[in-house]
Coordinates of C-alpha atoms in Angstrom, one line a residue:
M158 CA 186.6 60.9 14.1
A159 CA 185.3 63.6 16.4
S160 CA 182.8 62.6 19.1
I161 CA 179.1 63.5 18.6
S162 CA 179.4 66.3 21.2
E163 CA 182.2 67.8 19.1
K164 CA 180.3 67.8 15.8
K165 CA 178.4 70.8 14.5
D166 CA 174.9 71.0 16.0
F167 CA 172.5 70.3 13.1
S168 CA 170.2 72.9 14.6
S169 CA 172.7 75.6 13.9
V170 CA 173.0 74.8 10.2
H171 CA 171.0 77.1 8.0
G172 CA 169.9 75.2 4.9
S173 CA 172.8 72.8 5.0
S174 CA 172.2 69.1 4.4
I175 CA 173.3 66.3 6.6
Q176 CA 175.7 65.3 3.9
E177 CA 177.4 68.7 4.0
V178 CA 177.8 68.7 7.7
C179 CA 179.1 65.1 8.0
S180 CA 181.4 65.1 5.0
E181 CA 184.0 67.0 7.0
H182 CA 184.7 63.8 9.0
E183 CA 186.3 60.6 7.9
Y184 CA 184.4 57.5 8.8
D185 CA 185.7 55.4 11.7
Y186 CA 182.9 52.8 12.3
K187 CA 184.1 51.7 15.7
S188 CA 184.3 55.3 16.9
E189 CA 180.8 56.0 15.6
L190 CA 179.5 52.9 17.4
N191 CA 181.2 54.0 20.7
N192 CA 179.6 57.4 20.3
G193 CA 176.1 56.1 20.0
D194 CA 175.6 55.5 16.3
V195 CA 174.5 52.1 14.9
D196 CA 177.2 49.6 13.9
R197 CA 177.9 50.4 10.3
S198 CA 180.9 48.2 9.8
N199 CA 178.8 45.7 7.8
G200 CA 176.5 48.4 6.3
G201 CA 175.3 48.3 2.7
S202 CA 175.9 50.7 -0.2
W203 CA 173.6 53.7 -0.9
Q204 CA 172.4 51.8 -4.0
L205 CA 170.9 49.0 -1.9
A206 CA 169.2 51.5 0.3
Y207 CA 167.9 53.3 -2.8
F208 CA 166.3 50.1 -4.0
N209 CA 164.6 49.7 -0.6
V210 CA 163.1 53.2 -0.9
V211 CA 161.9 52.7 -4.5
C212 CA 160.4 49.3 -3.8
V213 CA 158.5 50.2 -0.7
I214 CA 157.1 53.4 -2.3
A215 CA 156.6 53.1 -6.0
G216 CA 154.3 50.1 -6.6
T217 CA 150.8 51.0 -5.4
G218 CA 151.3 54.7 -6.1
T219 CA 152.2 54.0 -9.7
L220 CA 149.0 52.0 -10.1
G221 CA 146.7 54.5 -8.4
L222 CA 147.8 57.9 -9.5
P223 CA 145.9 58.0 -12.9
F224 CA 142.8 57.5 -10.8
A225 CA 143.9 60.3 -8.4
L226 CA 144.0 62.7 -11.4
K227 CA 140.4 61.5 -12.3
Q228 CA 139.5 62.5 -8.7
G229 CA 141.0 66.0 -8.8
G230 CA 141.6 66.8 -12.4
W231 CA 144.9 68.0 -14.1
I232 CA 145.7 70.1 -11.1
G233 CA 146.7 66.8 -9.5
L234 CA 150.0 67.1 -11.3
L235 CA 150.8 70.2 -9.2
I236 CA 149.9 68.2 -6.1
L237 CA 152.1 65.4 -7.3
F238 CA 155.0 67.8 -7.7
L239 CA 154.5 69.3 -4.3
A240 CA 154.1 65.9 -2.6
W241 CA 157.4 64.8 -4.2
T242 CA 159.4 67.8 -3.1
M243 CA 157.8 68.0 0.3
S244 CA 158.3 64.3 1.0
T245 CA 161.9 64.5 0.0
Y246 CA 162.4 67.4 2.4
T247 CA 160.7 65.6 5.3
A248 CA 162.6 62.4 4.6
I249 CA 165.9 64.3 5.1
I250 CA 164.8 66.3 8.2
L251 CA 163.3 63.2 9.8
I252 CA 166.7 61.4 9.7
R253 CA 168.4 64.7 10.8
C254 CA 166.2 64.5 13.9
L255 CA 167.8 61.1 14.8
Y256 CA 171.1 62.9 15.5
V257 CA 170.3 66.2 17.1
R258 CA 170.3 65.1 20.8
G259 CA 173.3 63.0 21.7
P260 CA 173.5 59.3 20.6
R261 CA 171.5 58.4 17.5
L262 CA 167.8 57.8 18.1
M263 CA 166.7 54.4 16.6
T264 CA 163.1 54.7 15.5
Y265 CA 160.4 57.2 14.5
K266 CA 158.9 56.7 17.9
D267 CA 162.1 57.7 19.6
V268 CA 162.1 61.0 17.7
A269 CA 158.5 61.6 18.8
N270 CA 159.5 60.8 22.4
A271 CA 162.3 63.3 22.2
A272 CA 160.1 66.0 20.8
F273 CA 156.8 65.6 22.6
G274 CA 157.2 63.1 25.3
V275 CA 155.6 59.7 25.9
V276 CA 152.2 60.6 24.5
G277 CA 153.7 61.8 21.3
G278 CA 155.8 58.7 21.1
W279 CA 153.0 56.2 21.5
L280 CA 150.7 58.2 19.1
T281 CA 153.4 58.1 16.5
F282 CA 154.0 54.4 17.1
F283 CA 150.3 53.6 16.7
F284 CA 150.2 55.3 13.3
N285 CA 153.5 53.8 12.3
A286 CA 152.5 50.3 13.3
W287 CA 149.2 50.6 11.5
I288 CA 150.9 51.5 8.2
L289 CA 153.6 48.9 8.6
L290 CA 151.0 46.2 9.3
G291 CA 148.1 47.5 7.3
A292 CA 149.9 48.0 4.0
P293 CA 151.2 44.3 3.9
I294 CA 147.7 43.1 4.6
L295 CA 146.4 45.0 1.6
Y296 CA 149.4 43.7 -0.4
M297 CA 148.5 40.1 0.5
V298 CA 144.8 40.7 -0.5
L299 CA 145.9 42.1 -3.8
S300 CA 148.4 39.3 -4.4
G301 CA 145.7 36.7 -3.6
Q302 CA 143.2 38.3 -6.0
N303 CA 145.8 38.6 -8.8
L304 CA 147.0 35.1 -8.5
N305 CA 143.5 33.7 -8.5
T306 CA 142.6 35.8 -11.5
L307 CA 145.7 34.7 -13.4
C308 CA 144.7 31.0 -12.7
K309 CA 141.1 31.5 -13.9
G310 CA 139.9 28.5 -15.8
T311 CA 142.7 26.2 -14.5
A312 CA 143.2 23.9 -11.6
G313 CA 145.0 26.9 -9.9
E314 CA 141.7 28.8 -9.5
I315 CA 141.3 27.8 -5.8
G316 CA 139.9 31.1 -4.5
D317 CA 141.4 34.3 -3.1
T318 CA 141.8 33.1 0.4
P319 CA 144.0 30.1 -0.3
W320 CA 146.2 32.3 -2.5
I321 CA 146.4 34.9 0.2
I322 CA 147.7 32.2 2.6
I323 CA 150.2 31.1 0.0
S324 CA 151.4 34.7 -0.5
C325 CA 151.8 35.1 3.3
A326 CA 153.9 31.9 3.4
I327 CA 156.1 33.2 0.6
V328 CA 156.7 36.5 2.4
A329 CA 157.3 34.6 5.7
I330 CA 160.5 32.9 4.4
P331 CA 162.7 36.0 3.9
F332 CA 160.9 37.9 6.8
I333 CA 161.9 35.2 9.3
L334 CA 165.4 34.6 8.0
V335 CA 166.7 38.1 7.4
K336 CA 167.5 40.4 10.2
N337 CA 167.8 43.9 8.9
M338 CA 167.1 46.2 5.9
K339 CA 170.4 45.5 4.2
E340 CA 169.5 41.8 3.9
V341 CA 166.2 42.4 2.1
A342 CA 167.7 44.9 -0.4
W343 CA 168.2 42.2 -3.0
M344 CA 164.4 41.7 -2.9
S345 CA 163.9 45.4 -3.2
A346 CA 165.9 45.5 -6.4
F347 CA 163.7 42.8 -8.0
G348 CA 160.6 44.7 -6.8
A349 CA 161.8 48.0 -8.2
L350 CA 162.6 46.4 -11.5
A351 CA 159.1 44.8 -11.7
T352 CA 157.5 48.2 -11.1
L353 CA 159.6 49.9 -13.8
V354 CA 158.7 47.3 -16.4
T355 CA 155.0 47.6 -15.4
V356 CA 155.2 51.4 -15.9
L357 CA 156.7 50.8 -19.4
I358 CA 154.0 48.3 -20.3
V359 CA 151.2 50.7 -19.2
L360 CA 152.8 53.6 -21.0
V361 CA 153.2 51.7 -24.3
V362 CA 149.9 49.8 -24.3
A363 CA 147.9 52.8 -23.3
C364 CA 149.4 54.9 -26.1
V365 CA 148.6 52.1 -28.6
D366 CA 145.1 51.8 -27.2
E367 CA 144.4 55.5 -27.7
K368 CA 143.2 55.1 -31.3
N369 CA 140.4 52.7 -30.0
L370 CA 139.0 55.3 -27.6
H371 CA 136.6 58.1 -28.4
D372 CA 134.9 60.9 -26.5
I373 CA 137.3 60.8 -23.6
Q374 CA 136.7 63.6 -21.1
H375 CA 139.1 65.3 -18.7
D376 CA 138.7 68.0 -16.0
S377 CA 141.1 70.8 -15.2
V378 CA 140.2 70.8 -11.5
I379 CA 137.4 69.3 -9.4
W380 CA 137.5 71.4 -6.3
N381 CA 135.3 69.2 -4.1
Q382 CA 137.6 66.2 -4.8
F383 CA 140.8 68.2 -4.6
P384 CA 141.6 67.3 -0.9
I385 CA 140.8 63.6 -1.5
A386 CA 143.2 63.6 -4.5
L387 CA 145.8 65.3 -2.2
S388 CA 145.4 62.6 0.4
T389 CA 145.7 59.9 -2.3
I390 CA 148.9 61.4 -3.8
S391 CA 150.5 62.0 -0.4
F392 CA 149.9 58.3 0.4
S393 CA 152.0 57.5 -2.7
F394 CA 155.1 58.9 -1.0
G395 CA 154.6 57.1 2.3
G396 CA 158.1 55.8 3.1
N397 CA 158.8 57.7 6.3
V398 CA 157.7 54.7 8.3
V399 CA 160.8 52.7 7.2
Y400 CA 163.4 55.4 6.7
P401 CA 165.1 55.2 10.1
H402 CA 165.8 51.5 9.5
V403 CA 166.9 52.0 5.9
E404 CA 169.3 54.7 7.0
A405 CA 170.6 52.5 9.7
S406 CA 171.6 49.9 7.0
L407 CA 173.9 52.4 5.2
K408 CA 177.6 52.0 5.5
K409 CA 177.9 55.8 5.4
R410 CA 175.1 57.8 7.0
T411 CA 176.1 60.9 4.9
D412 CA 174.6 59.1 1.9
W413 CA 171.1 59.4 3.2
P414 CA 170.2 62.7 1.4
K415 CA 171.4 61.1 -1.9
V416 CA 169.3 58.0 -1.2
A417 CA 166.2 60.0 -0.4
S418 CA 166.5 62.4 -3.3
F419 CA 167.3 59.7 -5.9
G420 CA 164.8 57.2 -4.5
L421 CA 161.9 59.6 -4.4
G422 CA 162.9 61.2 -7.6
T423 CA 162.8 57.8 -9.3
C424 CA 159.3 57.2 -7.9
A425 CA 158.1 60.6 -9.0
L426 CA 159.4 59.9 -12.6
M427 CA 157.5 56.6 -12.7
Y428 CA 154.4 58.4 -11.3
F429 CA 154.4 61.0 -14.0
L430 CA 155.0 58.3 -16.7
T431 CA 151.8 56.5 -15.7
A432 CA 149.6 59.4 -14.4
V433 CA 149.9 61.7 -17.4
P434 CA 149.3 59.2 -20.2
G435 CA 146.9 57.1 -18.1
Y436 CA 144.6 60.0 -17.4
Y437 CA 145.1 61.6 -20.8
I438 CA 144.2 58.5 -22.7
Y439 CA 141.4 57.0 -20.5
G440 CA 140.2 60.2 -18.8
T441 CA 137.2 59.8 -16.5
T442 CA 137.0 56.1 -17.4
V443 CA 140.3 55.3 -15.8
V444 CA 140.3 52.8 -12.9
S445 CA 142.6 51.8 -10.2
P446 CA 144.9 49.8 -10.6
I447 CA 145.7 51.3 -14.0
Y448 CA 146.5 48.0 -15.6
N449 CA 142.8 47.1 -15.3
S450 CA 142.1 49.9 -17.8
L451 CA 144.3 48.2 -20.4
P452 CA 142.6 45.9 -23.0
N453 CA 142.6 42.2 -22.2
G454 CA 145.7 40.5 -23.6
V455 CA 149.3 39.4 -22.9
P456 CA 150.5 42.9 -21.8
R457 CA 147.8 43.1 -19.1
I458 CA 148.6 39.7 -17.9
I459 CA 152.3 40.5 -17.7
A460 CA 151.6 43.7 -15.8
T461 CA 149.4 41.8 -13.3
V462 CA 152.2 39.2 -12.8
L463 CA 154.8 41.9 -12.3
M464 CA 152.8 43.9 -9.8
T465 CA 152.1 40.7 -7.9
I466 CA 155.9 40.1 -7.7
H467 CA 156.3 43.7 -6.5
V468 CA 153.8 43.5 -3.6
I469 CA 155.4 40.2 -2.5
M470 CA 158.8 41.8 -2.6
A471 CA 157.7 45.0 -0.9
A472 CA 155.8 43.4 2.0
P473 CA 158.9 42.0 3.8
I474 CA 160.4 45.5 3.9
L475 CA 157.4 46.9 5.8
V476 CA 157.0 44.0 8.2
T477 CA 160.7 43.9 8.8
S478 CA 160.7 47.5 9.8
L479 CA 157.8 46.8 12.3
A480 CA 159.7 43.8 13.7
L481 CA 162.8 45.9 14.2
D482 CA 160.8 48.5 16.1
L483 CA 159.3 45.8 18.3
E484 CA 162.7 44.0 18.8
K485 CA 164.2 47.3 19.9
M486 CA 161.4 48.0 22.3
M487 CA 161.6 44.5 23.8
N488 CA 165.5 44.5 23.8
I489 CA 165.7 41.3 21.8
T490 CA 169.5 41.2 21.2
V491 CA 172.3 38.6 20.8
E492 CA 174.1 40.2 23.7
R493 CA 171.2 39.6 26.0
F494 CA 170.0 36.2 24.9
G495 CA 172.8 34.6 22.9
R496 CA 172.7 33.9 19.2
I497 CA 170.5 30.8 19.2
I498 CA 167.9 32.0 21.7
E499 CA 167.8 35.4 20.1
F500 CA 167.0 33.8 16.7
I501 CA 164.3 31.6 18.2
I502 CA 162.6 34.6 20.0
R503 CA 162.9 36.7 16.9
A504 CA 161.5 34.0 14.6
V505 CA 158.5 33.3 16.9
M506 CA 157.6 37.0 17.0
R507 CA 157.9 37.4 13.3
I508 CA 155.8 34.2 12.7
V509 CA 153.1 35.8 14.9
I510 CA 153.2 39.0 12.9
I511 CA 152.8 37.2 9.5
V512 CA 150.0 35.1 10.9
I513 CA 148.2 38.3 12.0
V514 CA 148.7 39.7 8.5
G515 CA 147.2 36.5 6.9
V516 CA 144.3 36.2 9.3
V517 CA 143.2 39.8 8.9
A518 CA 143.7 39.6 5.1
C519 CA 141.5 36.5 4.9
T520 CA 138.7 37.4 7.4
V521 CA 138.2 41.2 8.1
P522 CA 135.5 42.6 5.8
H523 CA 136.1 45.9 4.0
F524 CA 139.6 46.1 5.4
D525 CA 140.6 48.3 2.5
A526 CA 138.1 50.9 3.5
L527 CA 139.2 50.6 7.2
M528 CA 142.8 51.0 6.1
S529 CA 141.9 54.1 4.1
L530 CA 140.2 55.6 7.2
I531 CA 143.3 55.2 9.5
G532 CA 145.8 55.6 6.6
S533 CA 144.3 58.9 5.5
F534 CA 145.3 60.7 8.6
A535 CA 148.2 58.4 9.6
N536 CA 150.0 59.0 6.3
C537 CA 149.4 62.7 6.1
A538 CA 150.6 63.0 9.7
L539 CA 153.7 60.7 9.3
I540 CA 154.8 62.0 5.9
L541 CA 154.0 65.7 6.1
I542 CA 153.0 67.0 9.5
F543 CA 155.0 65.1 12.2
P544 CA 158.5 65.4 10.6
V545 CA 158.2 69.2 10.4
L546 CA 156.8 69.5 14.0
F547 CA 159.5 67.2 15.4
Y548 CA 162.3 69.0 13.4
L549 CA 161.3 72.5 14.6
K550 CA 160.8 71.3 18.2
L551 CA 164.1 69.6 18.3
T552 CA 166.2 72.2 16.4
G553 CA 164.4 75.4 17.1
F554 CA 162.6 78.1 15.1
R555 CA 164.8 81.1 15.4
N556 CA 167.8 79.6 13.6
K557 CA 165.8 78.9 10.5
P558 CA 165.6 81.3 7.5
I559 CA 162.2 82.7 6.8
Y560 CA 161.8 80.9 3.5
E561 CA 162.4 77.5 5.3
L562 CA 159.8 78.3 7.9
A563 CA 157.3 79.3 5.1
W564 CA 158.0 76.0 3.4
C565 CA 157.5 74.1 6.6
A566 CA 154.2 76.0 7.1
L567 CA 153.0 75.1 3.6
I568 CA 153.8 71.4 4.2
V569 CA 151.9 71.3 7.5
L570 CA 148.9 73.1 5.9
L571 CA 148.7 70.7 3.0
G572 CA 149.1 67.8 5.4
I573 CA 146.2 69.0 7.5
V574 CA 143.9 69.6 4.4
G575 CA 144.7 66.0 3.2
L576 CA 144.2 64.6 6.7
I577 CA 140.8 66.2 7.3
F578 CA 139.2 65.6 3.9
G579 CA 140.8 62.3 3.3
T580 CA 139.4 61.0 6.6
I581 CA 135.9 62.4 5.8
D582 CA 135.9 60.6 2.5
A583 CA 137.2 57.3 4.1
I584 CA 134.4 57.4 6.7
E585 CA 131.8 57.9 4.0
T586 CA 133.2 55.0 2.0
L587 CA 133.4 52.7 5.1
I588 CA 129.7 53.5 6.0
S589 CA 128.7 52.9 2.4
D590 CA 130.5 49.5 2.3
F591 CA 128.9 48.2 5.5
K592 CA 125.5 49.3 4.3

């Protein structure tokens, strides 16, 4: 295989995908490693990476999007379509940025460093770490609440906090034992399946429940809530924080555009399957998560159980990505410490991470509102704004066709709108909660 210096410069490719550029070369994994790529000799298939993408993205977005339509009206479907296509584009160009300057960059922070220096790198790392740590905290809170609700009236009704601790202990087992994204892919498959079944339950039960509902109201557009809906929907495609590590787990890096397109396309399909009937049937009465709008009964219980499984399966993917970032920054490797010492150091660090998740989930008041505050601008920046800015900075403006530059400008514009108004709404919510 040709060296990296002999490959086509991605910045000179007009509208070509990574797959088109790299497909000209046969894969020699040892050669790629010597030329600065990650070791892909034990990499996984694109299907495993696909499950990682679907599992980490689909769950909470699926549950909250009917409520997002309540916030913004039916125009939210247009936002959903734009968020889907834009996030697919930014997922591909973010990974492209890993390869444009010599040896493969390893993390989102490395890309930011290459584009905007140390300040840009640490700002990106802060946003990245907040999402990778904050989302699992919210997942553990949701898991604890769901498990306690499911055990209501039995000896298992021990309170949210004990169930949060139990959830963290369950997540800790694979988190400590596995080393990379390939090894958590089997969990992702179960999580993705749980989400799909939940979507089908919501779809069927909501359609059956329609005959019991009357005077349901809908809005075409609610302009003063439009930016908030944009921020909420953008959050539903927030997988950029894990993509560099997911791509690193692939046996063939040219499979990444396929993984991103199919993964985000699957998530978008599930979103439409819950958002449209959920808002159409329940209208302005819909709540988040959507299964709480369903009538009491076995289907609602099953949906609650499945989404609890999903968040427990998705949390290790997020905290593993954070751990890999930290291990790379601290140079925790087998070559440096030896296999046993490296495992001990890695295990201790990961135990500390999961303890932090549990402590915050159990003790910090109104963490969901605080997460919304940071997450509103962190997600819009990491999903929409930063990938475009980094891509143009690293590959140049003049070699891009005008339609691509216009598309990039629209992505950044929507990202800024969602960032500003989503942050304002989160601040108002946080103030109200503390009052």
